Amino acid sequence: MPRWWGRTGIVGVLLIDQVVKRRGSRTVLDRVTFAARPGRVTAFLGPNGAGKSSTLRILLGIDRADQGRALIGGRPYRSLREPLRTVGAMLDGVGAHRSRTAWSHLAWIARTHGIPRRRVREVLEQVGLAGHAGVRVGRYSLGMGQRLGLAAALLGEPEVLVLDEPVNGLDPEGIRWIRRLVRDHADAGGTVLLSSHLIGEVAGVADDLVIIANGRVVRTGTLAEVTAGHGDLEETFFALTGGAPGVGR
């Protein structure tokens, strides 16, 4: 049972507040503002290139905003004392060297962050990779790589999960498994921010929606609030975004 199980409060609140990001003369994010809260799955939806990954990279301290702030429990990611125990993130793929095994990759992360070694075995079992722990990552399929990325995100038993396109490469059973995982995490009091361009894969699990297009948030709210007047989520998505790629990433 995670150490934060059933806890609520500011620790799990994610706040993106008036974030602006420019690359040269191009504005990638234009005053992006939204929040994700404990006990809820927040789906961050937008076409490819709309600015989803840029927003998450700023939230996780990888990039810096030109204006605005991105906070986790009221603090920037870089000021967190134990980041892996607070936020589990899967961003930009696996991040493991192709010559390493899944076990050695996770064991290295655990050792450098003071996480008990037993967690390596536990998360490998949780994501269905226990039988492939000794296989080099370079031999993994895309779906197995996604599972390894999730194992790393879960390693510190974090209260917050930030997942960027987690269902890429997964088969239907894997997609169902992801849905159960994020739903269970939120139902236990955790916070989930799930970024995707796959509308149908998040409609059945999301409590709150944030839709971004061309670097701007165009709608936020519950599923019922966002889709009001448009029909289903797919119709809403295309009505709000035009189905066109944005200017960001």
Coordinates of C-alpha atoms in Angstrom, one line a residue:
M1 CA 0.0 0.0 0.0
P2 CA 1.5 3.4 -1.0
R3 CA 2.6 5.6 1.9
W4 CA 0.2 8.4 0.7
W5 CA -2.8 6.0 0.3
G6 CA -6.0 7.8 1.0
R7 CA -4.4 11.1 1.7
T8 CA -5.7 14.3 0.2
G9 CA -4.6 17.9 0.2
I10 CA -2.3 20.4 -1.5
V11 CA 0.5 17.9 -2.0
G12 CA -1.2 16.4 -5.0
V13 CA -2.4 19.6 -6.7
L14 CA -0.8 20.5 -10.0
L15 CA -1.1 24.1 -11.1
I16 CA -0.2 25.5 -14.5
D17 CA -0.7 29.2 -14.2
Q18 CA -0.4 31.6 -17.2
V19 CA 2.5 29.7 -18.7
V20 CA 4.1 31.3 -21.8
K21 CA 6.8 29.5 -23.8
R22 CA 8.5 31.0 -26.8
R23 CA 11.0 29.5 -29.3
G24 CA 12.5 32.3 -31.2
S25 CA 9.7 34.4 -32.6
R26 CA 7.2 31.6 -32.2
T27 CA 4.9 31.4 -29.2
V28 CA 4.6 27.7 -28.3
L29 CA 2.4 28.1 -25.2
D30 CA 0.2 31.2 -24.8
R31 CA -0.9 31.8 -21.2
V32 CA -1.8 28.1 -20.5
T33 CA -3.7 27.7 -17.3
F34 CA -5.3 24.7 -15.7
A35 CA -5.2 22.5 -12.5
A36 CA -5.2 18.8 -11.8
R37 CA -6.4 17.7 -8.4
P38 CA -6.2 14.7 -6.1
G39 CA -8.7 11.9 -6.5
R40 CA -9.3 12.7 -10.2
V41 CA -7.9 11.8 -13.6
T42 CA -7.3 14.9 -15.6
A43 CA -7.0 14.3 -19.4
F44 CA -4.8 16.8 -21.2
L45 CA -6.0 16.5 -24.8
G46 CA -4.9 18.1 -28.0
P47 CA -3.7 17.4 -31.6
N48 CA -0.1 16.5 -32.2
G49 CA 1.9 19.6 -31.9
A50 CA -0.6 21.5 -29.8
G51 CA 1.7 22.1 -26.9
K52 CA 1.0 19.2 -24.5
S53 CA 4.6 17.9 -24.2
S54 CA 6.0 21.4 -23.9
T55 CA 3.6 22.0 -20.9
L56 CA 4.6 18.8 -19.2
R57 CA 8.3 19.5 -19.7
I58 CA 7.9 22.8 -17.9
L59 CA 5.8 21.2 -15.1
L60 CA 8.6 18.6 -14.6
G61 CA 11.4 21.2 -14.6
I62 CA 13.0 20.0 -17.9
D63 CA 12.2 23.3 -19.6
R64 CA 11.7 26.8 -18.2
A65 CA 8.7 29.0 -18.9
D66 CA 9.2 32.5 -20.2
Q67 CA 6.3 33.6 -18.1
G68 CA 3.9 32.1 -15.6
R69 CA 4.5 29.2 -13.1
A70 CA 4.1 25.5 -12.9
L71 CA 3.7 24.1 -9.4
I72 CA 3.3 20.7 -7.7
G73 CA 1.8 21.0 -4.3
G74 CA 2.6 24.7 -4.4
R75 CA 6.3 24.2 -5.3
P76 CA 8.3 24.0 -8.5
Y77 CA 9.4 20.5 -9.4
R78 CA 13.1 21.5 -9.0
S79 CA 12.5 22.4 -5.3
L80 CA 10.9 19.1 -4.4
R81 CA 13.0 17.3 -1.7
E82 CA 12.1 13.8 -3.0
P83 CA 10.8 14.2 -6.5
L84 CA 10.4 10.5 -7.4
R85 CA 8.4 9.9 -4.2
T86 CA 6.1 12.9 -5.1
V87 CA 5.8 12.7 -8.9
G88 CA 6.0 9.7 -11.1
A89 CA 6.4 10.8 -14.7
M90 CA 6.6 9.1 -18.1
L91 CA 7.7 11.5 -20.7
D92 CA 9.5 11.2 -24.0
G93 CA 9.7 7.4 -24.0
V94 CA 11.6 5.0 -21.8
G95 CA 14.8 6.8 -21.1
A96 CA 16.8 3.6 -20.6
H97 CA 20.0 2.8 -22.4
R98 CA 19.4 0.0 -25.0
S99 CA 22.2 -2.1 -23.6
R100 CA 20.7 -2.2 -20.1
T101 CA 18.2 -4.7 -18.8
A102 CA 14.9 -3.5 -17.3
W103 CA 16.1 -4.7 -13.9
S104 CA 19.5 -2.8 -14.0
H105 CA 17.7 0.3 -15.3
L106 CA 15.2 0.4 -12.4
A107 CA 17.7 -0.7 -9.8
W108 CA 20.0 2.2 -10.8
I109 CA 17.1 4.6 -10.4
A110 CA 16.1 3.1 -7.1
R111 CA 19.6 3.3 -5.7
T112 CA 20.2 6.9 -6.7
H113 CA 16.9 8.0 -5.1
G114 CA 17.1 6.0 -1.9
I115 CA 14.2 3.7 -2.9
P116 CA 14.2 0.2 -1.5
R117 CA 15.4 -2.5 -3.9
R118 CA 12.2 -4.5 -3.3
R119 CA 10.3 -1.9 -5.3
V120 CA 12.1 -2.9 -8.5
R121 CA 10.6 -6.4 -8.3
E122 CA 7.2 -5.1 -7.3
V123 CA 6.9 -2.6 -10.2
L124 CA 8.2 -5.1 -12.7
E125 CA 5.4 -7.5 -11.6
Q126 CA 2.9 -4.6 -11.6
V127 CA 3.5 -3.7 -15.2
G128 CA 3.8 -7.3 -16.5
L129 CA 7.6 -7.3 -17.2
A130 CA 8.7 -9.6 -14.4
G131 CA 9.4 -12.3 -17.0
H132 CA 11.5 -9.9 -19.1
A133 CA 13.5 -8.3 -16.4
G134 CA 16.8 -9.7 -17.7
V135 CA 16.2 -8.7 -21.3
R136 CA 18.1 -5.8 -22.8
V137 CA 15.9 -2.8 -23.4
G138 CA 17.1 -2.6 -27.0
R139 CA 15.1 -5.8 -27.7
Y140 CA 11.9 -4.5 -26.2
S141 CA 8.9 -3.8 -28.4
L142 CA 7.3 -0.3 -28.3
G143 CA 4.6 -1.6 -25.9
M144 CA 7.2 -3.2 -23.6
G145 CA 9.1 0.1 -23.6
Q146 CA 6.0 1.9 -22.5
R147 CA 5.5 -0.6 -19.6
L148 CA 9.1 0.0 -18.5
G149 CA 8.5 3.7 -18.6
L150 CA 5.5 3.2 -16.3
A151 CA 7.5 1.0 -14.0
A152 CA 10.0 3.8 -13.5
A153 CA 7.1 6.3 -12.9
L154 CA 5.7 4.0 -10.2
L155 CA 9.0 3.2 -8.5
G156 CA 8.8 5.8 -5.8
E157 CA 5.1 5.1 -4.9
P158 CA 4.3 8.7 -5.9
E159 CA 1.0 10.5 -5.1
V160 CA 1.1 12.2 -8.5
L161 CA 1.3 10.5 -11.9
V162 CA 2.1 12.6 -15.0
L163 CA 1.9 10.4 -18.1
D164 CA 2.5 11.5 -21.7
E165 CA 0.8 9.3 -24.3
P166 CA 1.1 6.2 -22.1
V167 CA -1.0 3.9 -24.4
N168 CA 1.2 4.3 -27.5
G169 CA 2.3 0.9 -28.7
L170 CA 0.0 -1.0 -26.3
D171 CA -2.4 -3.7 -27.4
P172 CA -6.1 -3.6 -26.3
E173 CA -5.4 -5.5 -23.1
G174 CA -2.5 -3.1 -22.3
I175 CA -4.8 -0.1 -22.9
R176 CA -7.4 -1.6 -20.5
W177 CA -4.7 -2.2 -18.0
I178 CA -3.6 1.5 -18.2
R179 CA -7.1 2.6 -17.7
R180 CA -7.5 0.5 -14.6
L181 CA -4.1 1.6 -13.2
V182 CA -4.9 5.4 -13.5
R183 CA -8.5 4.9 -12.3
D184 CA -7.3 2.9 -9.2
H185 CA -4.6 5.5 -8.5
A186 CA -7.1 8.4 -8.5
D187 CA -9.7 6.5 -6.6
A188 CA -7.1 6.0 -3.8
G189 CA -6.7 9.7 -3.6
G190 CA -3.8 10.2 -6.0
T191 CA -3.6 12.7 -8.8
V192 CA -3.3 11.7 -12.5
L193 CA -2.5 14.0 -15.4
L194 CA -2.8 12.0 -18.6
S195 CA -1.7 13.6 -21.9
S196 CA -3.0 12.1 -25.1
H197 CA -4.2 12.8 -28.6
L198 CA -6.3 9.6 -28.6
I199 CA -9.8 10.8 -27.7
G200 CA -11.4 7.4 -27.3
E201 CA -8.7 6.1 -25.0
V202 CA -9.3 8.7 -22.3
A203 CA -13.0 9.4 -22.5
G204 CA -13.9 6.4 -20.4
V205 CA -11.5 7.1 -17.6
A206 CA -11.2 10.9 -17.3
D207 CA -12.9 13.0 -14.6
D208 CA -11.7 16.4 -15.9
L209 CA -10.6 17.5 -19.4
V210 CA -8.3 20.1 -20.6
I211 CA -8.2 20.7 -24.3
I212 CA -5.4 22.6 -25.9
A213 CA -4.9 23.7 -29.5
N214 CA -2.3 25.9 -31.1
G215 CA -0.6 26.5 -27.7
R216 CA -3.8 27.7 -26.0
V217 CA -6.2 26.0 -23.6
V218 CA -9.6 26.2 -25.4
R219 CA -11.8 24.4 -22.9
T220 CA -11.6 22.9 -19.3
G221 CA -14.1 21.2 -17.1
T222 CA -15.7 17.8 -16.5
L223 CA -16.6 15.6 -19.4
A224 CA -20.3 16.8 -19.2
E225 CA -19.3 20.4 -19.1
V226 CA -16.8 20.2 -21.9
T227 CA -19.1 18.3 -24.3
A228 CA -22.2 20.4 -23.5
G229 CA -23.7 21.5 -26.8
H230 CA -21.4 19.5 -29.0
G231 CA -22.5 15.8 -28.5
D232 CA -19.8 13.3 -27.7
L233 CA -16.2 14.1 -26.9
E234 CA -14.9 13.4 -30.5
E235 CA -17.3 16.0 -31.9
T236 CA -16.3 18.4 -29.2
F237 CA -12.6 17.9 -29.8
F238 CA -12.8 18.6 -33.5
A239 CA -15.1 21.5 -33.0
L240 CA -12.7 23.1 -30.6
T241 CA -9.4 22.3 -32.3
G242 CA -10.4 22.0 -35.9
G243 CA -8.4 18.7 -36.0
A244 CA -5.4 20.7 -37.1
P245 CA -1.9 20.3 -35.5
G246 CA -0.8 23.2 -33.4
V247 CA 2.4 25.2 -33.2
G248 CA 4.0 23.5 -30.1
R249 CA 4.8 20.0 -29.1

